[in-house]
Amino acid sequence: MQIIHATVDRVIYYNEDNHYCVLRCKKKFENIDIVGNLINPKPGVELKVHGEWIVDPKFGKQFNSQFIEICLPKDNESIIKYLSSGRIKGIGPSIAKLIVDTFKEKTLNIINDDPNKLLKVDGIGKKKIKEITDSLKKDLVSQESLVFLQSLGISVKKSEKIFSFYGAECINIIKNNPYQLSYDLIGFGFLICDQIAISLGVKPDSSIRINAGIIYVLEEDSQFGHCWSKKNDLIQKVSKKINQPVEVIDQQLKTQIEQIYQWNHNGTEAVGLKNIISVEKDIAHLVSNRKKFKFQPNKAVITKTDLNPTQEQIDCVKKAMQLHTCVITGGPGVGKTTLVKLILQSLLSNGKRVLLCAPTGRAAKRLFESTGFESKTIHRLLEYDPITKGFKKNQHHPLSIDTLIVDESSMVDIHLFHSLIKSIPQHAQLLLVGDVDQLPSIGPGAVLQDLIFAYPTNVIRLTHVFRQAASSSIVSNAHNINNGKLPIKNDQSDCFIIDIQDNKKIQDTIVDLVANRIPSKFKFNPLQDIQVLTPTKKGLLGSYNLNKVLANQLNPNPVSIIDYNDQRFATGDKVIVQRNNYEKDVFNGDIGTIQFLENNTFTIDFNGKLVKYKHNELDELSLAYAITIHKSQGSEYPVVVMPISMSHFMMLNKNLIYTGLTRAKQLAVIITQKKAMIMSIKVNASPQRLTLLKDLLTDLKSTNFNFETT
């Protein structure tokens, strides 16, 4: 690697998103072009550049930098340019010239070592001196930290993120424990930190590395829904991840590790992250305390209505009115929505203050459409604050309600349920509605299952399929799958099953169905009405690839295109929101269409609401011609097209197929390899999640609560 010194003469190109730049610089008596990453480059700044000379086919000879250091200038003209570059607050070109005219080449030393001398310069007072000295110190520390971080192979953008979090202590913190990054910042997992640690000379068997490996595996397990791990399994996994003997891992677990709990769980040695176990313990206490509250039952009021309730439904309403905490569960076509309407009618007749909510924006919208009653996402109900990343509604500022109805509650993980239960006043009734046989929450825990296990008498389980729903093959096949039976083929029904063995032919069939056959035969709009659901993101039949081929087929000649993170975003494309954005008033799972692109900003139509997304915000979006079945939870679509292949074998289970099929309202088409379908219905969901909540609730119910950790 070569090192050259040069001064920025002109910024030819600068990308604010990743700080990539092309700089025309002066090196002695020649002009050179330097390419690389530098935060906010300005003319006049002196650089020390580490890199290599290259010859670009289009732009010719350039110096390709690995990382760039900003050097303190030495001559008067360069000092003026540096001070007035915008890097130092409180100094513009005129004040910079006055300072340098007064102190010459000693200017920077004066600002650092004897700043009060600046009082000699007209227009500078003590307040201005503090602003200048603080800014210069921050800039110097920032440059030192950024060079240090980039020398470890960290990108400029990530280096900037690290420095903004740790500030002046950045270098010391990372030198002492590079794995601290994985605990404090999103985007810095164990593997990245491990590479940094190797660069810093951290020994492979050091305690900080083993601790980080243990926490990494526990976090990995939590991403599969587990709240704790079996100690023996954990040791084996950590040993493989960090390539250390199991004895070393076992010995480290005998020491006190700040972030974890260890305990005996029904005869099994268990290990869990404190931030997860503490949440489960608090949920258990909050739910148990509700049981101690003397609840005043509501009177069931069944008025004349076009709902025509059965006696079973009337009995269910009466039971729900008596319960302080109630779970209503059942599959498709069993009347959950009708029961919620009847309960809502009774509660309003009792003069109760009722609120409805659901985990996602689409689920909340569906709840509103089915009940005619306002419904919000849980985040909006609890008034999520993006600045504090917490909720304004909590135990200190609870919801003003008598009853809260939560739909699609199987999707709620322990963290969201914890926030929800804290916000409900003790007197208020809680009604949880959901299909326990659908996929569990993406986050850790199995809240709905655990509540049903601990409080079976508080459960209303609907099983009777009503005649209108029974005529639907979507409904009957969903129940077949849930009962471990193969779906029945019927070419005259609303659920078609196509057997194809070759994955490429399955892909081509999906494209043909969406673009041609379904719109032609059933008059559905391929963009608005048809949704492809797939078990995985990766692979030929994963959402990434299917989005590419469907976008090329359904939107072949867009007016404008932007490439971002290996995805093509173009005018006319169908996109889905990946995470809630309260400033834009759009939510995870919302689907829209890109209308036009102007000044690197897309305008997207979400059901008549136009929302702007800048180029650097596109990581909040993904193409939505095809989405994963997990992503579809809480949503319904007129038409669902779903591939089931052995290429998905790691994900296949009956709950996944059941969840995907029950997203379809009018038409479902399953393209499957028969072996994959047989395998799916034989696998009874993903492995049982390791949770603590059901045991805690059971123990508290019997007043035998005894949870001791080390």
XYZ file of C-alpha atoms in Angstrom:
710
model
C 0.000 0.000 0.000
C 1.272 3.471 -0.931
C 0.893 6.705 1.023
C 0.623 10.077 -0.697
C 0.054 13.630 0.554
C -2.227 15.991 -1.362
C -4.521 19.001 -0.915
C -8.162 18.998 -2.072
C -8.626 21.495 -4.885
C -12.127 20.533 -6.036
C -14.821 18.010 -5.080
C -15.843 16.398 -8.379
C -18.372 13.981 -6.857
C -19.683 13.277 -3.333
C -22.348 10.764 -2.207
C -23.824 11.771 1.158
C -25.186 8.249 1.775
C -21.867 6.378 1.821
C -19.375 9.320 1.639
C -17.860 8.037 -1.587
C -16.102 10.869 -3.374
C -13.933 11.800 -6.346
C -11.490 14.561 -5.435
C -9.299 16.667 -7.729
C -6.209 17.311 -5.613
C -2.884 19.113 -5.866
C 0.249 17.053 -5.223
C 3.251 19.328 -5.402
C 2.980 20.733 -8.955
C 0.564 18.222 -10.474
C -3.172 17.588 -10.348
C -4.320 14.096 -9.388
C -7.683 12.412 -8.871
C -8.307 10.544 -5.609
C -11.285 8.213 -5.192
C -12.491 6.784 -1.884
C -14.592 7.576 1.160
C -14.279 10.786 3.178
C -16.879 12.553 5.279
C -17.782 16.007 3.975
C -14.663 16.758 1.886
C -13.875 20.455 1.318
C -11.382 22.332 -0.895
C -8.191 23.331 0.913
C -8.113 20.305 3.228
C -4.759 18.510 3.332
C -4.889 14.728 3.077
C -2.720 11.728 3.866
C -4.075 8.986 1.609
C -3.422 5.226 1.905
C -4.058 3.264 -1.286
C -2.841 2.267 -4.752
C -2.667 3.825 -8.212
C -5.136 2.366 -10.715
C -6.077 3.077 -14.326
C -9.848 3.364 -14.730
C -11.043 2.408 -18.264
C -13.227 5.515 -18.397
C -11.531 8.107 -16.188
C -7.868 7.176 -16.529
C -5.222 7.269 -13.795
C -6.606 7.612 -10.244
C -5.379 6.992 -6.723
C -7.766 4.435 -5.174
C -7.744 5.006 -1.415
C -8.236 2.411 1.308
C -8.642 5.167 3.896
C -7.950 8.887 4.084
C -6.547 10.965 6.937
C -7.069 14.704 7.242
C -3.809 16.457 8.136
C -3.533 19.731 9.992
C -2.434 22.444 7.536
C 0.846 24.294 8.003
C 0.809 27.383 5.740
C -1.457 30.376 6.315
C -3.612 29.928 3.199
C -4.292 26.258 4.009
C -5.127 27.084 7.641
C -7.694 29.663 6.463
C -9.271 27.090 4.131
C -9.345 24.466 6.893
C -10.924 26.761 9.498
C -13.554 28.054 7.049
C -14.306 24.631 5.497
C -17.363 24.148 7.702
C -15.652 21.553 9.890
C -15.080 24.112 12.684
C -18.258 25.705 14.052
C -18.293 29.451 14.559
C -15.734 30.283 11.874
C -16.505 31.547 8.395
C -14.039 32.809 5.754
C -13.787 36.381 7.110
C -13.197 35.376 10.767
C -10.754 32.677 9.653
C -8.704 35.290 7.767
C -8.720 37.652 10.767
C -7.482 34.878 13.080
C -4.735 33.712 10.716
C -3.646 37.294 9.963
C -3.187 37.726 13.715
C -1.458 34.446 14.638
C -0.031 33.238 11.295
C 1.176 29.619 11.239
C 0.781 29.357 15.049
C -3.032 29.675 14.747
C -3.958 26.042 15.465
C -1.531 25.821 18.389
C -3.058 28.995 19.856
C -6.612 27.613 19.558
C -5.555 24.354 21.236
C -3.145 25.599 23.912
C -4.000 29.236 24.663
C -7.450 29.966 23.213
C -8.054 33.106 25.275
C -5.606 34.913 22.965
C -8.381 34.805 20.373
C -9.986 37.673 22.313
C -7.523 39.910 20.459
C -9.439 39.259 17.241
C -12.372 41.593 16.544
C -15.758 39.871 16.802
C -14.614 36.984 19.005
C -15.835 36.732 22.604
C -15.612 34.023 25.256
C -18.745 32.240 23.986
C -17.325 32.137 20.460
C -13.956 30.887 21.782
C -15.656 27.932 23.516
C -17.581 27.078 20.360
C -14.386 27.168 18.256
C -12.198 25.171 20.684
C -14.870 22.508 21.330
C -15.445 22.098 17.605
C -11.727 21.860 16.792
C -11.135 19.271 19.526
C -14.087 17.223 18.326
C -12.838 17.402 14.741
C -9.335 16.286 15.726
C -10.639 13.420 17.894
C -13.100 12.500 15.160
C -10.369 12.310 12.538
C -8.124 10.236 14.805
C -11.005 7.865 15.594
C -12.127 7.521 11.979
C -8.592 6.743 10.808
C -8.259 4.154 13.599
C -11.569 2.526 12.685
C -10.892 2.505 8.942
C -7.480 0.964 9.569
C -9.427 -1.966 11.075
C -11.347 -2.397 7.817
C -14.533 -0.614 8.968
C -16.289 1.482 6.309
C -16.475 5.267 6.605
C -20.225 5.155 7.155
C -19.976 2.581 9.954
C -16.976 4.404 11.438
C -19.050 7.571 11.594
C -21.864 5.658 13.325
C -19.435 4.266 15.935
C -17.886 7.668 16.654
C -21.257 9.406 16.965
C -22.244 6.813 19.614
C -19.035 6.626 21.694
C -17.525 10.046 21.031
C -14.044 10.789 22.357
C -13.854 7.415 24.171
C -14.307 5.518 20.898
C -10.717 4.249 20.522
C -10.326 3.243 24.172
C -13.630 1.338 24.259
C -12.883 -0.656 21.121
C -9.302 -1.418 22.126
C -10.507 -2.668 25.543
C -13.358 -4.769 24.141
C -14.137 -4.718 20.403
C -17.184 -6.934 21.057
C -18.824 -4.027 22.901
C -19.950 -2.848 19.464
C -22.206 -5.897 19.131
C -23.874 -5.077 22.467
C -24.443 -1.383 21.760
C -25.015 -0.862 18.033
C -27.258 -2.427 15.398
C -25.306 -3.668 12.385
C -22.248 -4.859 14.305
C -22.697 -8.561 14.914
C -20.262 -10.977 16.443
C -18.589 -11.889 13.139
C -17.711 -8.260 12.308
C -16.485 -7.644 15.854
C -14.455 -10.848 15.734
C -12.588 -9.610 12.663
C -11.864 -6.332 14.462
C -10.681 -8.257 17.523
C -8.294 -10.339 15.399
C -6.889 -7.111 13.910
C -6.296 -5.813 17.442
C -4.582 -9.001 18.543
C -7.283 -10.371 20.862
C -6.437 -13.996 21.721
C -8.861 -16.658 20.402
C -9.428 -18.062 23.916
C -9.759 -14.698 25.683
C -12.673 -14.340 28.092
C -14.128 -11.327 26.260
C -14.257 -13.349 23.023
C -15.866 -16.395 24.656
C -18.419 -14.188 26.463
C -19.254 -12.500 23.166
C -19.630 -15.913 21.478
C -22.046 -17.087 24.195
C -24.169 -13.937 23.860
C -24.047 -14.216 20.051
C -25.449 -17.768 20.085
C -28.146 -16.833 22.630
C -29.186 -13.918 20.402
C -29.150 -16.236 17.390
C -31.440 -18.656 19.250
C -33.768 -15.762 20.130
C -34.097 -15.007 16.409
C -35.613 -18.487 16.093
C -38.122 -17.538 18.804
C -36.421 -19.098 21.837
C -36.240 -17.217 25.136
C -33.559 -19.477 26.608
C -31.208 -22.260 25.548
C -30.219 -25.640 26.952
C -26.731 -25.263 28.404
C -25.276 -28.351 26.742
C -26.626 -27.324 23.315
C -25.346 -23.786 23.857
C -21.832 -25.004 24.677
C -21.714 -27.141 21.510
C -22.924 -24.267 19.303
C -20.501 -21.733 20.792
C -17.630 -24.196 20.441
C -18.334 -24.523 16.703
C -18.869 -20.787 16.188
C -15.612 -19.651 17.792
C -13.551 -22.812 17.222
C -12.723 -23.376 20.891
C -12.953 -26.590 22.974
C -16.236 -27.234 24.815
C -14.287 -27.383 28.099
C -13.197 -23.753 27.630
C -16.816 -22.642 27.011
C -18.083 -24.661 29.985
C -15.442 -23.131 32.261
C -16.357 -19.598 31.115
C -20.026 -20.246 31.915
C -18.990 -20.955 35.501
C -17.883 -17.318 35.822
C -20.247 -14.390 36.257
C -21.320 -13.086 32.839
C -23.159 -9.795 33.195
C -25.653 -10.228 30.354
C -26.990 -13.721 31.132
C -28.958 -15.745 33.676
C -28.361 -19.433 34.430
C -30.831 -21.698 36.235
C -32.258 -25.205 36.485
C -35.381 -25.466 34.322
C -37.373 -28.564 35.261
C -34.172 -30.603 35.530
C -32.451 -28.995 32.528
C -29.545 -26.580 32.896
C -30.743 -23.408 31.174
C -29.082 -20.182 30.018
C -30.879 -17.044 28.870
C -30.224 -13.396 28.108
C -31.203 -11.144 31.002
C -33.026 -8.697 28.750
C -35.342 -11.521 27.567
C -35.799 -13.447 30.822
C -36.523 -10.232 32.745
C -39.290 -9.399 30.268
C -40.897 -12.847 30.615
C -40.739 -12.590 34.424
C -42.366 -9.155 34.384
C -45.112 -10.301 31.979
C -45.855 -13.226 34.312
C -46.208 -10.931 37.316
C -48.349 -8.393 35.430
C -50.711 -11.089 34.091
C -50.849 -12.827 37.477
C -51.643 -9.557 39.243
C -54.589 -9.084 36.892
C -55.984 -12.393 38.149
C -55.969 -11.008 41.707
C -58.007 -7.945 40.721
C -61.754 -8.190 41.463
C -63.133 -7.823 37.957
C -66.687 -6.559 37.500
C -68.172 -8.752 34.728
C -70.034 -7.158 31.847
C -73.571 -8.070 30.895
C -73.985 -9.852 27.572
C -76.361 -7.817 25.410
C -77.435 -9.539 22.191
C -79.640 -7.137 20.248
C -81.457 -7.778 17.014
C -78.812 -7.888 14.376
C -78.156 -9.165 10.887
C -75.332 -11.279 12.329
C -77.810 -14.052 13.260
C -75.679 -15.550 16.045
C -75.907 -19.232 16.880
C -76.532 -20.371 20.455
C -72.858 -21.376 20.654
C -71.807 -17.839 19.729
C -74.225 -16.336 22.262
C -72.754 -18.600 24.941
C -69.252 -17.521 23.916
C -70.215 -13.856 24.225
C -71.573 -14.502 27.715
C -68.353 -16.252 28.715
C -66.154 -13.502 27.271
C -68.110 -10.861 29.213
C -67.269 -12.674 32.468
C -63.507 -12.884 31.928
C -60.971 -10.252 32.921
C -58.448 -11.760 30.463
C -59.834 -13.833 27.595
C -58.312 -15.648 24.596
C -60.455 -16.327 21.521
C -58.834 -18.722 19.043
C -59.849 -20.810 16.035
C -59.088 -21.442 12.388
C -60.612 -19.912 9.244
C -64.378 -19.896 8.814
C -65.211 -20.578 12.487
C -66.692 -17.148 13.176
C -63.969 -15.248 15.072
C -64.891 -11.990 13.353
C -68.615 -12.435 14.045
C -67.878 -13.170 17.698
C -65.725 -10.047 17.996
C -68.576 -7.982 16.503
C -71.061 -9.448 19.000
C -68.690 -8.818 21.926
C -68.086 -5.281 20.716
C -71.833 -4.725 20.475
C -72.313 -5.956 24.064
C -69.483 -3.828 25.444
C -70.775 -0.673 23.781
C -74.277 -1.439 25.070
C -72.720 -1.557 28.560
C -71.275 1.906 27.977
C -67.716 0.620 27.998
C -64.731 2.425 26.510
C -63.321 -0.024 23.951
C -60.173 0.139 21.830
C -59.152 -2.248 19.044
C -55.627 -2.923 17.841
C -53.434 -5.342 15.882
C -49.681 -5.876 15.450
C -49.418 -4.595 11.853
C -50.942 -1.820 9.788
C -52.605 -4.235 7.385
C -54.053 -6.306 10.242
C -55.387 -3.135 11.893
C -56.958 -2.073 8.603
C -58.604 -5.504 8.209
C -59.983 -5.263 11.741
C -61.504 -1.871 10.965
C -63.012 -3.158 7.703
C -64.566 -6.203 9.404
C -65.947 -4.415 12.495
C -66.505 -0.854 11.291
C -64.762 0.269 14.481
C -61.532 2.286 14.556
C -58.452 0.096 14.942
C -54.810 1.016 15.399
C -51.469 -0.726 15.291
C -50.169 -1.570 18.758
C -47.296 0.868 18.218
C -49.656 3.704 17.357
C -52.019 2.804 20.203
C -49.154 2.970 22.705
C -47.799 6.141 21.042
C -44.364 4.974 20.006
C -41.680 7.654 20.319
C -38.976 7.187 17.632
C -36.575 9.419 19.557
C -36.610 7.471 22.834
C -37.556 4.221 21.025
C -40.113 3.645 23.756
C -43.841 4.133 24.306
C -45.585 7.107 25.879
C -48.332 4.828 27.145
C -47.113 2.638 30.012
C -47.839 1.781 33.654
C -47.380 5.438 34.596
C -49.560 6.737 31.750
C -52.009 3.893 30.990
C -54.644 3.712 28.284
C -58.025 5.233 29.145
C -60.094 2.130 28.457
C -62.436 -0.471 29.922
C -61.676 -3.153 27.313
C -58.857 -3.725 24.828
C -59.331 -6.142 21.910
C -56.119 -7.341 20.239
C -56.497 -9.124 16.897
C -53.859 -11.386 15.269
C -52.347 -11.811 18.733
C -50.329 -14.888 17.698
C -47.986 -12.394 16.003
C -47.185 -10.531 19.232
C -43.752 -11.333 20.692
C -42.745 -10.950 24.352
C -41.275 -7.447 23.960
C -44.385 -5.974 22.339
C -46.741 -7.824 24.696
C -44.716 -6.547 27.663
C -45.229 -2.963 26.508
C -48.909 -3.658 25.859
C -49.714 -5.312 29.209
C -47.942 -2.502 31.096
C -50.216 0.071 29.462
C -53.518 -1.653 30.396
C -55.057 -0.435 33.663
C -55.804 -3.132 36.257
C -59.589 -2.804 35.941
C -59.596 -3.093 32.136
C -60.589 -6.251 30.305
C -58.132 -7.778 27.809
C -59.446 -9.847 24.861
C -56.800 -11.571 22.728
C -58.019 -12.865 19.354
C -55.908 -15.059 17.104
C -55.309 -18.359 15.397
C -52.880 -20.258 17.603
C -52.160 -22.690 14.753
C -50.665 -19.974 12.557
C -46.962 -19.171 12.593
C -45.791 -17.758 15.926
C -44.324 -14.276 16.280
C -41.154 -13.402 14.394
C -39.615 -12.155 17.656
C -38.917 -14.337 20.714
C -41.615 -16.043 22.751
C -44.934 -17.788 22.220
C -47.205 -15.487 24.218
C -50.574 -16.695 22.924
C -49.649 -20.378 23.279
C -48.247 -19.843 26.774
C -51.372 -17.999 27.968
C -53.602 -20.760 26.576
C -51.448 -23.393 28.334
C -51.428 -21.570 31.682
C -55.076 -20.429 31.704
C -57.187 -22.987 29.772
C -60.413 -21.848 31.470
C -59.904 -18.365 30.010
C -59.887 -19.713 26.457
C -62.761 -19.697 23.963
C -61.771 -22.164 21.233
C -63.985 -22.024 18.140
C -64.079 -25.210 16.033
C -67.373 -25.239 14.132
C -66.896 -24.280 10.462
C -69.969 -22.372 9.270
C -71.798 -23.560 6.165
C -70.821 -20.600 3.991
C -67.131 -21.050 4.865
C -67.367 -24.841 4.552
C -68.151 -24.483 0.838
C -64.741 -22.878 0.314
C -61.890 -25.227 -0.611
C -59.490 -22.628 0.813
C -61.090 -23.123 4.241
C -61.514 -26.908 3.998
C -57.957 -27.420 2.730
C -56.583 -25.153 5.440
C -58.264 -27.373 8.053
C -56.970 -30.478 6.233
C -53.419 -29.172 6.392
C -53.804 -28.187 10.038
C -55.032 -31.720 10.787
C -52.057 -33.262 9.002
C -53.945 -34.236 5.832
C -53.068 -33.474 2.220
C -55.146 -30.733 0.581
C -57.758 -32.037 -1.846
C -57.526 -31.145 -5.534
C -60.657 -29.696 -7.122
C -60.376 -27.822 -10.404
C -63.839 -26.317 -9.911
C -63.009 -24.783 -6.541
C -61.322 -21.637 -5.202
C -58.152 -23.576 -4.318
C -56.036 -25.040 -7.133
C -53.090 -27.376 -6.579
C -50.554 -27.826 -9.389
C -47.899 -30.560 -9.152
C -44.582 -29.617 -10.794
C -41.238 -31.233 -9.946
C -38.722 -28.873 -11.562
C -37.972 -25.600 -9.701
C -37.359 -23.618 -12.897
C -40.725 -24.770 -14.240
C -42.346 -23.756 -10.931
C -40.800 -20.288 -11.306
C -41.997 -19.972 -14.916
C -45.485 -21.184 -13.925
C -45.700 -18.560 -11.179
C -44.831 -15.811 -13.677
C -47.379 -17.119 -16.190
C -50.114 -17.443 -13.546
C -49.582 -13.930 -12.195
C -49.056 -12.170 -15.510
C -51.449 -14.077 -17.780
C -53.613 -16.997 -16.681
C -55.235 -15.653 -13.502
C -55.922 -12.136 -14.867
C -57.297 -13.618 -18.097
C -59.574 -16.259 -16.532
C -60.655 -14.579 -13.281
C -60.226 -10.865 -14.158
C -57.959 -10.104 -11.186
C -55.440 -7.246 -11.386
C -51.921 -8.739 -11.232
C -50.521 -5.833 -9.186
C -53.413 -5.031 -6.870
C -55.076 -8.402 -6.334
C -52.475 -11.155 -6.718
C -49.822 -11.836 -4.081
C -47.064 -14.429 -4.390
C -46.131 -15.920 -1.007
C -43.021 -18.049 -0.580
C -41.393 -19.787 2.398
C -37.947 -18.186 1.969
C -36.113 -15.083 0.777
C -33.241 -16.850 -0.964
C -33.043 -19.377 -3.790
C -34.717 -19.673 -7.170
C -38.158 -19.777 -5.509
C -37.318 -17.241 -2.801
C -38.788 -13.741 -2.684
C -35.576 -12.025 -3.911
C -35.405 -13.920 -7.193
C -39.171 -14.084 -7.762
C -39.350 -10.299 -7.344
C -36.738 -9.843 -10.052
C -38.445 -12.090 -12.595
C -41.939 -10.773 -11.793
C -40.787 -7.144 -11.966
C -39.253 -7.763 -15.394
C -42.496 -9.381 -16.585
C -45.068 -7.056 -15.005
C -43.100 -3.797 -15.276
C -40.725 -4.265 -18.229
C -40.313 -0.647 -19.410
C -40.355 1.702 -16.400
C -39.818 5.433 -16.867
C -37.210 5.690 -14.076
C -35.002 3.198 -12.246
C -32.780 3.255 -9.148
C -30.540 0.339 -8.169
C -30.186 -0.038 -4.398
C -28.686 -2.962 -2.451
C -29.000 -5.339 -5.412
C -32.662 -4.440 -5.927
C -34.181 -2.553 -8.825
C -36.699 0.071 -7.772
C -38.629 1.560 -10.690
C -41.702 3.613 -11.380
C -44.666 1.244 -11.473
C -43.082 -1.296 -9.094
C -45.038 -2.851 -6.244
C -43.221 -2.312 -2.918
C -43.719 -3.245 0.734
C -42.720 -1.317 3.855
C -40.165 -3.229 5.934
C -40.503 -1.279 9.179
C -42.821 1.265 10.766
C -42.210 4.931 9.919
C -44.419 7.131 12.064
C -43.279 10.378 10.458
C -44.477 9.091 7.094
C -47.516 7.366 8.637
C -46.701 4.037 6.969
C -46.279 0.697 8.685
C -44.534 -2.643 8.372
C -46.430 -4.673 5.749
C -48.075 -1.724 3.940
C -47.984 -2.266 0.167
C -47.871 0.526 -2.392
C -46.888 1.387 -5.954
C -44.034 3.688 -6.999
C -45.608 6.548 -8.941
C -42.656 8.676 -10.032
C -39.019 9.573 -9.340
C -37.752 13.130 -9.030
C -34.471 14.434 -7.549
C -33.523 10.953 -6.298
C -36.840 10.751 -4.400
C -39.611 8.250 -5.064
C -43.281 9.098 -4.556
C -45.232 5.982 -3.561
C -48.999 5.548 -3.594
C -50.286 3.647 -0.543
C -54.021 3.273 -1.270
C -54.388 6.910 -2.283
C -51.890 8.322 0.230
C -48.739 9.655 -1.472
C -45.519 9.197 0.516
C -42.003 10.311 -0.455
C -38.898 8.144 0.066
C -35.395 9.490 -0.532
C -32.664 7.315 -2.011
C -31.016 6.736 1.388
C -34.353 5.558 2.837
C -34.871 2.723 0.351
C -33.630 0.176 2.887
C -37.081 0.657 4.473
C -38.666 -0.812 1.333
C -38.532 -4.020 -0.654
C -40.155 -5.195 -3.864
C -43.491 -6.851 -3.099
C -44.472 -8.905 -6.145
C -43.387 -11.822 -3.920
C -43.030 -11.745 -0.124
C -42.337 -14.391 2.507
C -45.219 -16.142 4.240
C -43.900 -14.784 7.542
C -44.159 -11.248 6.143
C -47.777 -11.868 5.090
C -49.018 -12.582 8.622
C -51.954 -10.400 9.535
C -52.791 -9.684 5.891
C -55.341 -10.981 3.394
C -55.199 -10.869 -0.401
C -57.850 -11.611 -3.024
C -55.475 -14.116 -4.675
C -52.493 -16.028 -3.266
C -49.999 -17.929 -5.417
C -47.692 -20.083 -3.293
C -44.770 -22.339 -4.313
C -43.875 -25.294 -2.059
C -40.606 -26.975 -3.051
C -37.967 -29.223 -1.519
C -35.616 -26.266 -1.987
C -37.540 -24.807 0.988
C -37.103 -27.970 3.081
C -35.455 -26.200 6.041
C -38.563 -24.043 6.455
C -41.332 -26.501 5.633
C -43.970 -27.277 8.257
C -47.742 -27.418 8.287
C -48.120 -24.127 10.203
C -46.232 -22.304 7.446
C -48.380 -23.744 4.633
C -51.545 -23.241 6.721
C -50.657 -19.598 7.366
C -49.926 -18.939 3.684
C -53.124 -20.564 2.452
C -55.331 -18.709 4.952
C -54.084 -15.359 3.555
C -56.228 -15.982 0.428
C -59.757 -14.540 0.381
C -61.072 -15.544 -3.050
C -58.543 -17.724 -4.842
C -55.459 -19.753 -3.906
C -53.035 -21.546 -6.212
C -50.393 -23.837 -4.708
C -47.603 -24.961 -7.051
C -45.901 -27.826 -5.293
C -43.579 -30.768 -5.510
C -45.700 -33.543 -4.000
C -42.832 -34.707 -1.773
C -42.516 -31.198 -0.347
C -46.231 -31.008 0.461
C -46.190 -34.431 2.161
C -43.143 -33.395 4.168
C -44.795 -30.110 5.177
C -47.932 -31.618 6.657
C -45.918 -34.204 8.593
C -43.841 -31.557 10.353
C -45.851 -30.153 13.237
C -44.625 -26.582 13.121
C -41.137 -25.366 13.790
C -39.409 -26.839 16.868
C -41.180 -26.069 20.138
C -39.993 -22.712 21.350
C -38.124 -22.674 24.635
C -39.988 -20.132 26.742
C -40.302 -19.479 30.432
C -43.644 -17.677 30.508
C -45.996 -20.676 30.688
C -44.040 -22.139 33.638
C -43.893 -18.806 35.440
C -47.637 -18.264 34.969
C -48.413 -21.802 36.192
C -46.183 -21.380 39.249
C -47.644 -17.985 40.104
C -51.169 -19.376 39.685
C -50.419 -22.044 42.292
C -48.439 -19.562 44.447
C -45.333 -21.780 44.060
C -43.297 -19.147 42.279
C -39.607 -19.949 42.730
C -37.269 -18.830 39.985
C -33.650 -18.711 41.105
C -30.842 -17.740 38.746
C -27.089 -17.463 38.916
